[in-house]
Amino acid sequence: MHCNAYEVNFDGLVGLTHHYGGLSWGNIASQRHGGHVSNPKHAALQGIGKMKFLADVGIRQAVLPPHERPNIAALRRLGFTGSDVQVLEKARRKKPRLLEACSSASAMWAANAATVSPSIDTQDRRLHITPANLIGQFHRSLEPPTTKMLLSKIFCDEKKFVVHQPLSTVVHFGDEGAANHTRLCRTYGEPGIEVFVYGSSAENVAARTPKKFPARQTLEASGAVARMHQLLPERAIFIQQNPDAIDAGVFHNDVISIGNQNILLYHEHAFVDTPSAIGRIRQVYRQYGCDDLITIEVRASEVSLKDAVASYLFNSQLVTLPDGTMLLICARECMELEPSMACVEKILDADNPIQSAHYVDVRQSMKNGGGPACLRLRVVLTEDELAAVHQPVLLTDGLYHQLRAWIEKHYRDELRPDDLADPKLLDESRGALDELTQILQLGSIYPFQRVRTNPPRFSDLSFLSF
Ligand code: SUG
């Protein structure tokens, strides 16, 4: 069984309120940079710069729009009342941390938006998408309803795509999406095996768990996603992440391992009992992938867990170029840390399909713990499926230039946590998103647009509550 298929990268466009809230416990970069001044314009330009690079090397690329922030509706649900401006001002005075959380641009990290199984892997031969519930962190738990709505718009052909509801919003089913999921296959169009990596199990309390930082993904969530996606049970593997790695700041598996087609690159301390985990993956891959998996293990003596987290080496994007060779797209930080740089050189020198590396500047995102791979959701699509996707979100040269101009026009180049209550920021944000929905031809999707068709001004909305 084989068909022509592509991996399309859907990147989250950085939102206008991108800031450093220090919101993610267990994410070392986020903690370290909390309170720093951010540059949303730079962040958004770095993001689309990366997208353009991928498109230019021949990889299909698409865009996911930001969510509406500050999230006034969420602040209202927390008891802040009055006009929108009053809600912002009260939150700033009484609970500035909540204002920061409700203003986070965290939807940019699209690897956490959902888990995706291509149609060739599923029993009903439709592509399945489960938006992640992201219940581990309050600011991220605000994302799923908008994510579900956006994905349903983009993947709207129900004969080809299924966009599920996120899992129940309880700790038992903590789900962080594709950041803890890797698909291995010979070519994208052939059936693959899907590897789910979890941090803890709600039902197996005897299993070792991290001592310091939270495990965000549960085995129960991964199992439910695999069932919802109608994967053949023998082709879905569940592996426990090493609790010590989580305690070292590896809050998602994509910070410590990466797979693409028939390659798995991972750190020696990525999993609980890494040799037997890799043995299982190899065995299932051999049984169903008709081939041998190429595994590249990076020893702690080469790159320590600390350096892996600092450089985000394993959060590089590993992509297949049109000529069949693979390219590693690393964060600039890898160049700045000798062990990570040496490791990339060693991988390039060795006998494997990874033949080139490229370093991208996504520093604004990195300072919140989001590397190149965090910013994208991989979706394997056949020709027919690609044609059924909402076309205006696919990145063309024209769209790239339009988005650049849109960013230059609307984004601030400096943002402090205190600015989040600025009524002008709310206005700027809504005006920009309104224009973006026109560029991407998405219709009226944001709460503020359901009130009226023209971009509303905060002063006009002061009598309303969402
Ligand atoms: O969930 N950072 C995100 C980073 C997500 C990275 N994604 C992947 N590894 N796939 C998180 O911790 C920080 C926001 C702040 O502190 O302002 C934040 O949410």
GROMACS .gro file of C-alpha atoms and ligand atoms in nm:
model
  485
    1MET     CA    1   0.000   0.000   0.000
    2HIS     CA    2   0.150   0.331  -0.105
    3CYS     CA    3   0.038   0.675  -0.223
    4ASN     CA    4   0.197   1.008  -0.295
    5ALA     CA    5   0.200   1.211   0.022
    6TYR     CA    6   0.375   1.515   0.167
    7GLU     CA    7   0.459   1.638   0.508
    8VAL     CA    8   0.313   1.987   0.538
    9ASN     CA    9   0.433   2.204   0.825
   10PHE     CA   10   0.163   2.423   0.979
   11ASP     CA   11   0.340   2.692   1.181
   12GLY     CA   12   0.174   2.906   1.442
   13LEU     CA   13   0.197   3.273   1.356
   14VAL     CA   14   0.326   3.460   1.661
   15GLY     CA   15   0.057   3.678   1.819
   16LEU     CA   16   0.069   4.050   1.894
   17THR     CA   17   0.093   3.998   2.271
   18HIS     CA   18   0.403   3.777   2.261
   19HIS     CA   19   0.569   3.841   2.595
   20TYR     CA   20   0.775   3.677   2.865
   21GLY     CA   21   0.535   3.586   3.143
   22GLY     CA   22   0.749   3.323   3.316
   23LEU     CA   23   0.433   3.114   3.300
   24SER     CA   24   0.555   2.758   3.245
   25TRP     CA   25   0.679   2.573   3.549
   26GLY     CA   26   0.928   2.310   3.434
   27ASN     CA   27   1.023   2.507   3.123
   28ILE     CA   28   1.360   2.655   3.216
   29ALA     CA   29   1.377   2.921   2.944
   30SER     CA   30   1.028   3.049   3.030
   31GLN     CA   31   1.120   3.073   3.398
   32ARG     CA   32   1.450   3.241   3.325
   33HIS     CA   33   1.312   3.512   3.099
   34GLY     CA   34   0.992   3.598   3.289
   35GLY     CA   35   0.953   3.978   3.304
   36HIS     CA   36   1.198   4.051   3.020
   37VAL     CA   37   1.096   4.295   2.750
   38SER     CA   38   0.979   4.111   2.437
   39ASN     CA   39   0.972   4.216   2.074
   40PRO     CA   40   0.653   4.076   1.918
   41LYS     CA   41   0.738   4.215   1.573
   42HIS     CA   42   1.073   4.048   1.573
   43ALA     CA   43   0.922   3.724   1.701
   44ALA     CA   44   0.661   3.716   1.426
   45LEU     CA   45   0.918   3.801   1.157
   46GLN     CA   46   1.151   3.529   1.285
   47GLY     CA   47   0.859   3.285   1.267
   48ILE     CA   48   0.761   3.363   0.909
   49GLY     CA   49   1.129   3.380   0.816
   50LYS     CA   50   1.157   3.014   0.918
   51MET     CA   51   0.841   2.928   0.724
   52LYS     CA   52   0.978   3.102   0.414
   53PHE     CA   53   1.303   2.912   0.442
   54LEU     CA   54   1.117   2.581   0.443
   55ALA     CA   55   0.900   2.684   0.150
   56ASP     CA   56   1.210   2.793  -0.042
   57VAL     CA   57   1.380   2.455   0.000
   58GLY     CA   58   1.071   2.287  -0.144
   59ILE     CA   59   0.876   2.184   0.166
   60ARG     CA   60   0.508   2.259   0.183
   61GLN     CA   61   0.430   2.516   0.446
   62ALA     CA   62   0.113   2.658   0.596
   63VAL     CA   63   0.012   2.911   0.860
   64LEU     CA   64  -0.209   2.887   1.167
   65PRO     CA   65  -0.341   3.224   1.285
   66PRO     CA   66  -0.287   3.349   1.643
   67HIS     CA   67  -0.566   3.337   1.900
   68GLU     CA   68  -0.740   3.649   2.028
   69ARG     CA   69  -0.538   3.792   2.316
   70PRO     CA   70  -0.573   3.940   2.570
   71ASN     CA   71  -0.849   3.688   2.630
   72ILE     CA   72  -1.115   3.913   2.782
   73ALA     CA   73  -1.369   3.631   2.800
   74ALA     CA   74  -1.130   3.422   3.013
   75LEU     CA   75  -1.072   3.717   3.248
   76ARG     CA   76  -1.447   3.761   3.283
   77ARG     CA   77  -1.481   3.394   3.374
   78LEU     CA   78  -1.232   3.465   3.653
   79GLY     CA   79  -1.453   3.733   3.799
   80PHE     CA   80  -1.326   4.056   3.645
   81THR     CA   81  -1.619   4.274   3.545
   82GLY     CA   82  -1.707   4.595   3.364
   83SER     CA   83  -1.612   4.712   3.020
   84ASP     CA   84  -1.327   4.541   2.839
   85VAL     CA   85  -1.098   4.823   2.944
   86GLN     CA   86  -1.210   4.791   3.306
   87VAL     CA   87  -1.158   4.414   3.295
   88LEU     CA   88  -0.800   4.465   3.179
   89GLU     CA   89  -0.731   4.737   3.432
   90LYS     CA   90  -0.878   4.542   3.725
   91ALA     CA   91  -0.682   4.230   3.630
   92ARG     CA   92  -0.362   4.436   3.602
   93ARG     CA   93  -0.411   4.586   3.947
   94LYS     CA   94  -0.542   4.282   4.133
   95LYS     CA   95  -0.398   3.977   3.957
   96PRO     CA   96  -0.128   4.073   3.705
   97ARG     CA   97  -0.023   3.708   3.673
   98LEU     CA   98  -0.369   3.620   3.546
   99LEU     CA   99  -0.356   3.905   3.298
  100GLU     CA  100  -0.025   3.768   3.171
  101ALA     CA  101  -0.164   3.416   3.142
  102CYS     CA  102  -0.475   3.539   2.960
  103SER     CA  103  -0.254   3.738   2.722
  104SER     CA  104  -0.006   3.463   2.635
  105ALA     CA  105   0.065   3.415   2.266
  106SER     CA  106   0.141   3.049   2.342
  107ALA     CA  107  -0.073   2.917   2.053
  108MET     CA  108   0.235   2.993   1.839
  109TRP     CA  109   0.382   2.658   1.952
  110ALA     CA  110   0.176   2.457   1.708
  111ALA     CA  111   0.347   2.127   1.796
  112ASN     CA  112   0.121   2.138   2.102
  113ALA     CA  113  -0.193   2.226   1.908
  114ALA     CA  114  -0.291   1.868   1.827
  115THR     CA  115  -0.187   1.512   1.749
  116VAL     CA  116  -0.228   1.413   1.384
  117SER     CA  117  -0.247   1.068   1.227
  118PRO     CA  118  -0.234   1.053   0.847
  119SER     CA  119  -0.510   0.868   0.665
  120ILE     CA  120  -0.277   0.588   0.557
  121ASP     CA  121  -0.238   0.488   0.926
  122THR     CA  122  -0.603   0.495   1.026
  123GLN     CA  123  -0.866   0.227   0.983
  124ASP     CA  124  -1.131   0.452   0.828
  125ARG     CA  125  -0.868   0.602   0.592
  126ARG     CA  126  -0.943   0.955   0.707
  127LEU     CA  127  -0.685   1.189   0.856
  128HIS     CA  128  -0.749   1.222   1.230
  129ILE     CA  129  -0.667   1.527   1.439
  130THR     CA  130  -0.713   1.558   1.815
  131PRO     CA  131  -0.658   1.909   1.952
  132ALA     CA  132  -0.456   1.889   2.274
  133ASN     CA  133  -0.633   1.987   2.597
  134LEU     CA  134  -0.311   2.142   2.738
  135ILE     CA  135  -0.442   2.125   3.092
  136GLY     CA  136  -0.094   2.124   3.245
  137GLN     CA  137  -0.055   2.504   3.238
  138PHE     CA  138  -0.341   2.750   3.285
  139HIS     CA  139  -0.235   2.986   3.006
  140ARG     CA  140  -0.220   2.698   2.759
  141SER     CA  141  -0.550   2.547   2.872
  142LEU     CA  142  -0.718   2.851   2.711
  143GLU     CA  143  -0.613   2.739   2.363
  144PRO     CA  144  -0.814   2.422   2.278
  145PRO     CA  145  -1.155   2.571   2.183
  146THR     CA  146  -0.996   2.813   1.935
  147THR     CA  147  -0.757   2.547   1.809
  148LYS     CA  148  -1.045   2.308   1.747
  149MET     CA  149  -1.242   2.578   1.566
  150LEU     CA  150  -0.945   2.676   1.347
  151LEU     CA  151  -0.851   2.320   1.258
  152SER     CA  152  -1.214   2.240   1.174
  153LYS     CA  153  -1.215   2.538   0.935
  154ILE     CA  154  -0.887   2.443   0.772
  155PHE     CA  155  -0.960   2.069   0.753
  156CYS     CA  156  -1.331   2.101   0.681
  157ASP     CA  157  -1.392   1.813   0.439
  158GLU     CA  158  -1.545   1.551   0.666
  159LYS     CA  159  -1.501   1.279   0.407
  160LYS     CA  160  -1.126   1.323   0.436
  161PHE     CA  161  -1.063   1.472   0.780
  162VAL     CA  162  -1.187   1.418   1.134
  163VAL     CA  163  -1.117   1.689   1.390
  164HIS     CA  164  -1.204   1.539   1.728
  165GLN     CA  165  -1.295   1.718   2.047
  166PRO     CA  166  -0.998   1.757   2.284
  167LEU     CA  167  -0.986   1.492   2.559
  168SER     CA  168  -1.160   1.553   2.895
  169THR     CA  169  -1.007   1.840   3.084
  170VAL     CA  170  -0.882   1.642   3.383
  171VAL     CA  171  -0.528   1.557   3.495
  172HIS     CA  172  -0.596   1.192   3.410
  173PHE     CA  173  -0.596   1.286   3.041
  174GLY     CA  174  -0.329   1.558   3.025
  175ASP     CA  175  -0.247   1.588   2.654
  176GLU     CA  176   0.017   1.811   2.492
  177GLY     CA  177  -0.027   1.702   2.133
  178ALA     CA  178   0.231   1.620   1.869
  179ALA     CA  179   0.523   1.728   2.089
  180ASN     CA  180   0.492   1.382   2.244
  181HIS     CA  181   0.419   1.188   1.928
  182THR     CA  182   0.648   1.072   1.647
  183ARG     CA  183   0.555   0.890   1.332
  184LEU     CA  184   0.811   0.663   1.166
  185CYS     CA  185   0.766   0.531   0.813
  186ARG     CA  186   0.959   0.442   0.499
  187THR     CA  187   0.799   0.713   0.287
  188TYR     CA  188   0.520   0.948   0.396
  189GLY     CA  189   0.267   0.772   0.175
  190GLU     CA  190   0.323   0.429   0.331
  191PRO     CA  191   0.169   0.309   0.658
  192GLY     CA  192   0.386   0.397   0.954
  193ILE     CA  193   0.419   0.325   1.321
  194GLU     CA  194   0.325   0.591   1.574
  195VAL     CA  195   0.527   0.638   1.891
  196PHE     CA  196   0.355   0.809   2.184
  197VAL     CA  197   0.576   0.929   2.469
  198TYR     CA  198   0.413   0.996   2.805
  199GLY     CA  199   0.548   1.141   3.129
  200SER     CA  200   0.322   0.971   3.381
  201SER     CA  201   0.035   0.729   3.411
  202ALA     CA  202  -0.273   0.812   3.617
  203GLU     CA  203  -0.351   0.442   3.650
  204ASN     CA  204  -0.002   0.315   3.724
  205VAL     CA  205   0.095   0.501   4.036
  206ALA     CA  206   0.388   0.265   4.095
  207ALA     CA  207   0.573   0.404   3.789
  208ARG     CA  208   0.858   0.643   3.859
  209THR     CA  209   0.762   1.008   3.806
  210PRO     CA  210   0.960   1.334   3.807
  211LYS     CA  211   1.034   1.483   4.150
  212LYS     CA  212   1.070   1.847   4.065
  213PHE     CA  213   0.874   1.939   3.753
  214PRO     CA  214   0.535   1.818   3.626
  215ALA     CA  215   0.491   1.543   3.369
  216ARG     CA  216   0.244   1.697   3.126
  217GLN     CA  217   0.141   1.398   2.914
  218THR     CA  218  -0.032   1.091   3.056
  219LEU     CA  219  -0.033   0.740   2.915
  220GLU     CA  220  -0.411   0.746   2.939
  221ALA     CA  221  -0.429   1.051   2.710
  222SER     CA  222  -0.192   0.897   2.456
  223GLY     CA  223  -0.391   0.572   2.460
  224ALA     CA  224  -0.719   0.757   2.406
  225VAL     CA  225  -0.575   0.953   2.111
  226ALA     CA  226  -0.448   0.632   1.948
  227ARG     CA  227  -0.797   0.475   1.986
  228MET     CA  228  -0.978   0.784   1.857
  229HIS     CA  229  -0.747   0.788   1.556
  230GLN     CA  230  -0.832   0.423   1.485
  231LEU     CA  231  -0.468   0.321   1.471
  232LEU     CA  232  -0.395  -0.048   1.447
  233PRO     CA  233  -0.302  -0.137   1.807
  234GLU     CA  234   0.007  -0.327   1.695
  235ARG     CA  235   0.141  -0.016   1.521
  236ALA     CA  236   0.106   0.222   1.817
  237ILE     CA  237   0.382   0.217   2.078
  238PHE     CA  238   0.374   0.381   2.419
  239ILE     CA  239   0.705   0.475   2.578
  240GLN     CA  240   0.767   0.647   2.909
  241GLN     CA  241   0.981   0.957   2.912
  242ASN     CA  242   1.271   0.957   3.156
  243PRO     CA  243   1.154   1.140   3.473
  244ASP     CA  244   1.510   1.267   3.526
  245ALA     CA  245   1.497   1.433   3.185
  246ILE     CA  246   1.169   1.607   3.280
  247ASP     CA  247   1.340   1.726   3.599
  248ALA     CA  248   1.626   1.860   3.384
  249GLY     CA  249   1.376   2.077   3.190
  250VAL     CA  250   1.261   1.837   2.915
  251PHE     CA  251   0.893   1.922   2.951
  252HIS     CA  252   0.802   1.770   2.613
  253ASN     CA  253   0.955   1.473   2.434
  254ASP     CA  254   1.039   1.688   2.130
  255VAL     CA  255   1.304   1.856   2.345
  256ILE     CA  256   1.497   1.527   2.365
  257SER     CA  257   1.420   1.321   2.054
  258ILE     CA  258   1.314   1.369   1.696
  259GLY     CA  259   1.206   1.130   1.422
  260ASN     CA  260   1.146   1.162   1.051
  261GLN     CA  261   1.060   0.877   0.814
  262ASN     CA  262   1.311   0.600   0.893
  263ILE     CA  263   1.534   0.798   1.132
  264LEU     CA  264   1.511   0.843   1.505
  265LEU     CA  265   1.756   1.081   1.670
  266TYR     CA  266   1.743   1.072   2.049
  267HIS     CA  267   1.939   1.138   2.365
  268GLU     CA  268   2.066   0.846   2.568
  269HIS     CA  269   1.855   0.965   2.866
  270ALA     CA  270   1.538   1.039   2.670
  271PHE     CA  271   1.333   0.743   2.791
  272VAL     CA  272   1.291   0.508   3.086
  273ASP     CA  273   1.530   0.225   2.999
  274THR     CA  274   1.626   0.376   2.663
  275PRO     CA  275   1.789   0.057   2.521
  276SER     CA  276   1.475  -0.150   2.565
  277ALA     CA  277   1.248   0.136   2.445
  278ILE     CA  278   1.457   0.168   2.128
  279GLY     CA  279   1.462  -0.210   2.091
  280ARG     CA  280   1.081  -0.219   2.095
  281ILE     CA  281   1.050   0.065   1.844
  282ARG     CA  282   1.302  -0.104   1.612
  283GLN     CA  283   1.125  -0.436   1.636
  284VAL     CA  284   0.778  -0.297   1.560
  285TYR     CA  285   0.921  -0.081   1.282
  286ARG     CA  286   1.094  -0.381   1.125
  287GLN     CA  287   0.779  -0.588   1.152
  288TYR     CA  288   0.553  -0.328   0.989
  289GLY     CA  289   0.783  -0.088   0.808
  290CYS     CA  290   0.955  -0.352   0.593
  291ASP     CA  291   1.287  -0.188   0.663
  292ASP     CA  292   1.545  -0.116   0.928
  293LEU     CA  293   1.511   0.194   1.139
  294ILE     CA  294   1.818   0.416   1.152
  295THR     CA  295   1.869   0.514   1.513
  296ILE     CA  296   2.117   0.784   1.616
  297GLU     CA  297   2.187   0.794   1.986
  298VAL     CA  298   2.354   1.098   2.138
  299ARG     CA  299   2.543   1.009   2.454
  300ALA     CA  300   2.538   1.227   2.764
  301SER     CA  301   2.916   1.241   2.738
  302GLU     CA  302   2.870   1.419   2.401
  303VAL     CA  303   2.576   1.646   2.490
  304SER     CA  304   2.460   1.667   2.851
  305LEU     CA  305   2.090   1.697   2.929
  306LYS     CA  306   2.164   2.052   3.042
  307ASP     CA  307   2.319   2.142   2.704
  308ALA     CA  308   2.040   1.964   2.517
  309VAL     CA  309   1.788   2.184   2.698
  310ALA     CA  310   1.996   2.502   2.657
  311SER     CA  311   2.055   2.455   2.282
  312TYR     CA  312   1.734   2.271   2.189
  313LEU     CA  313   1.941   2.044   1.964
  314PHE     CA  314   1.666   1.780   1.961
  315ASN     CA  315   1.403   2.041   1.886
  316SER     CA  316   1.553   2.086   1.543
  317GLN     CA  317   1.318   2.017   1.254
  318LEU     CA  318   1.424   1.710   1.061
  319VAL     CA  319   1.277   1.732   0.712
  320THR     CA  320   1.307   1.543   0.386
  321LEU     CA  321   1.414   1.755   0.091
  322PRO     CA  322   1.275   1.700  -0.259
  323ASP     CA  323   1.599   1.513  -0.350
  324GLY     CA  324   1.532   1.260  -0.075
  325THR     CA  325   1.810   1.368   0.160
  326MET     CA  326   1.730   1.505   0.504
  327LEU     CA  327   1.795   1.851   0.643
  328LEU     CA  328   1.826   1.940   1.010
  329ILE     CA  329   1.692   2.288   1.088
  330CYS     CA  330   1.846   2.387   1.418
  331ALA     CA  331   1.809   2.688   1.644
  332ARG     CA  332   2.100   2.934   1.631
  333GLU     CA  333   2.163   2.845   1.996
  334CYS     CA  334   2.306   2.511   1.874
  335MET     CA  335   2.587   2.700   1.702
  336GLU     CA  336   2.667   2.879   2.024
  337LEU     CA  337   2.711   2.568   2.236
  338GLU     CA  338   3.017   2.369   2.137
  339PRO     CA  339   2.888   2.019   2.229
  340SER     CA  340   2.566   2.068   2.029
  341MET     CA  341   2.752   2.209   1.731
  342ALA     CA  342   3.000   1.919   1.742
  343CYS     CA  343   2.710   1.675   1.758
  344VAL     CA  344   2.548   1.824   1.447
  345GLU     CA  345   2.884   1.799   1.263
  346LYS     CA  346   2.919   1.437   1.370
  347ILE     CA  347   2.568   1.352   1.247
  348LEU     CA  348   2.644   1.516   0.910
  349ASP     CA  349   2.974   1.326   0.877
  350ALA     CA  350   2.818   0.988   0.957
  351ASP     CA  351   2.659   0.755   0.706
  352ASN     CA  352   2.288   0.844   0.726
  353PRO     CA  353   2.034   1.041   0.518
  354ILE     CA  354   2.089   1.366   0.718
  355GLN     CA  355   2.318   1.551   0.480
  356SER     CA  356   2.275   1.916   0.566
  357ALA     CA  357   2.203   2.150   0.854
  358HIS     CA  358   2.070   2.502   0.864
  359TYR     CA  359   2.052   2.736   1.164
  360VAL     CA  360   1.753   2.963   1.213
  361ASP     CA  361   1.709   3.259   1.443
  362VAL     CA  362   1.394   3.204   1.648
  363ARG     CA  363   1.542   3.359   1.961
  364GLN     CA  364   1.225   3.541   2.066
  365SER     CA  365   1.045   3.207   2.082
  366MET     CA  366   1.343   3.023   2.227
  367LYS     CA  367   1.341   3.257   2.527
  368ASN     CA  368   1.003   3.106   2.611
  369GLY     CA  369   1.122   2.749   2.552
  370GLY     CA  370   0.995   2.714   2.195
  371GLY     CA  371   1.245   2.598   1.932
  372PRO     CA  372   1.206   2.541   1.556
  373ALA     CA  373   1.010   2.216   1.597
  374CYS     CA  374   0.777   2.360   1.865
  375LEU     CA  375   0.655   2.620   1.620
  376ARG     CA  376   0.510   2.370   1.374
  377LEU     CA  377   0.248   2.099   1.348
  378ARG     CA  378   0.336   1.830   1.098
  379VAL     CA  379   0.053   1.704   0.881
  380VAL     CA  380   0.108   1.428   0.626
  381LEU     CA  381  -0.133   1.477   0.337
  382THR     CA  382  -0.197   1.303   0.007
  383GLU     CA  383  -0.240   1.516  -0.308
  384ASP     CA  384  -0.619   1.491  -0.276
  385GLU     CA  385  -0.615   1.584   0.089
  386LEU     CA  386  -0.383   1.876   0.028
  387ALA     CA  387  -0.624   2.004  -0.235
  388ALA     CA  388  -0.908   1.979   0.022
  389VAL     CA  389  -0.728   2.193   0.282
  390HIS     CA  390  -0.840   2.558   0.309
  391GLN     CA  391  -0.598   2.686   0.042
  392PRO     CA  392  -0.543   3.047   0.159
  393VAL     CA  393  -0.343   2.926   0.462
  394LEU     CA  394  -0.080   2.760   0.240
  395LEU     CA  395   0.232   2.973   0.224
  396THR     CA  396   0.309   3.114  -0.119
  397ASP     CA  397   0.550   3.397  -0.201
  398GLY     CA  398   0.251   3.627  -0.224
  399LEU     CA  399   0.117   3.529   0.117
  400TYR     CA  400   0.462   3.560   0.272
  401HIS     CA  401   0.496   3.919   0.152
  402GLN     CA  402   0.143   4.002   0.262
  403LEU     CA  403   0.210   3.862   0.609
  404ARG     CA  404   0.540   4.048   0.639
  405ALA     CA  405   0.368   4.375   0.553
  406TRP     CA  406   0.086   4.293   0.796
  407ILE     CA  407   0.335   4.229   1.078
  408GLU     CA  408   0.532   4.545   1.001
  409LYS     CA  409   0.210   4.744   1.009
  410HIS     CA  410   0.052   4.610   1.327
  411TYR     CA  411   0.310   4.465   1.567
  412ARG     CA  412   0.489   4.646   1.844
  413ASP     CA  413   0.862   4.614   1.875
  414GLU     CA  414   0.861   4.629   2.251
  415LEU     CA  415   0.622   4.480   2.504
  416ARG     CA  416   0.644   4.471   2.884
  417PRO     CA  417   0.406   4.277   3.107
  418ASP     CA  418   0.260   4.611   3.223
  419ASP     CA  419   0.162   4.699   2.864
  420LEU     CA  420  -0.084   4.411   2.851
  421ALA     CA  421  -0.359   4.622   3.008
  422ASP     CA  422  -0.308   4.903   2.757
  423PRO     CA  423  -0.647   4.949   2.585
  424LYS     CA  424  -0.462   5.046   2.267
  425LEU     CA  425  -0.300   4.703   2.257
  426LEU     CA  426  -0.644   4.540   2.263
  427ASP     CA  427  -0.750   4.762   1.976
  428GLU     CA  428  -0.433   4.698   1.779
  429SER     CA  429  -0.466   4.328   1.833
  430ARG     CA  430  -0.830   4.311   1.722
  431GLY     CA  431  -0.769   4.535   1.422
  432ALA     CA  432  -0.476   4.319   1.312
  433LEU     CA  433  -0.661   3.989   1.358
  434ASP     CA  434  -0.957   4.125   1.168
  435GLU     CA  435  -0.729   4.205   0.875
  436LEU     CA  436  -0.559   3.866   0.904
  437THR     CA  437  -0.886   3.677   0.874
  438GLN     CA  438  -0.939   3.861   0.548
  439ILE     CA  439  -0.590   3.775   0.422
  440LEU     CA  440  -0.641   3.409   0.513
  441GLN     CA  441  -1.008   3.415   0.402
  442LEU     CA  442  -1.126   3.259   0.724
  443GLY     CA  443  -1.441   3.465   0.778
  444SER     CA  444  -1.541   3.594   1.121
  445ILE     CA  445  -1.380   3.352   1.364
  446TYR     CA  446  -1.281   3.554   1.669
  447PRO     CA  447  -1.523   3.644   1.948
  448PHE     CA  448  -1.487   4.017   1.882
  449GLN     CA  449  -1.584   3.962   1.518
  450ARG     CA  450  -1.906   3.791   1.611
  451VAL     CA  451  -2.022   4.116   1.764
  452ARG     CA  452  -1.992   4.323   1.449
  453THR     CA  453  -1.828   4.295   1.112
  454ASN     CA  454  -1.603   4.602   1.129
  455PRO     CA  455  -1.300   4.588   1.357
  456PRO     CA  456  -1.443   4.712   1.684
  457ARG     CA  457  -1.274   4.968   1.904
  458PHE     CA  458  -1.246   4.894   2.274
  459SER     CA  459  -1.457   5.197   2.353
  460ASP     CA  460  -1.739   5.062   2.136
  461LEU     CA  461  -1.738   4.734   2.320
  462SER     CA  462  -1.737   4.863   2.672
  463PHE     CA  463  -2.103   4.773   2.729
  464LEU     CA  464  -2.068   4.414   2.619
  465SER     CA  465  -1.964   4.100   2.795
  466PHE     CA  466  -1.861   3.787   2.605
  467SUG     O1  467   0.425   2.509   2.684
  467SUG     N1  468   0.616   2.805   2.667
  467SUG     C1  469   0.564   2.685   2.603
  467SUG     C2  470   0.670   2.627   2.511
  467SUG     C3  471   0.614   2.516   2.427
  467SUG     C4  472   0.721   2.442   2.353
  467SUG     N2  473   0.665   2.340   2.273
  467SUG     C5  474   0.721   2.222   2.244
  467SUG     N3  475   0.820   2.174   2.309
  467SUG     N4  476   0.666   2.151   2.149
  467SUG     C6  477   0.523   2.581   2.707
  467SUG     O2  478   0.592   2.571   2.810
  467SUG     C7  479   0.600   3.006   2.802
  467SUG     C8  480   0.511   3.127   2.809
  467SUG     C9  481   0.561   3.232   2.903
  467SUG     O3  482   0.629   3.200   2.999
  467SUG     O4  483   0.528   3.352   2.881
  467SUG    C10  484   0.536   2.887   2.734
  467SUG     O5  485   0.416   2.870   2.739
   0.00000   0.00000   0.00000
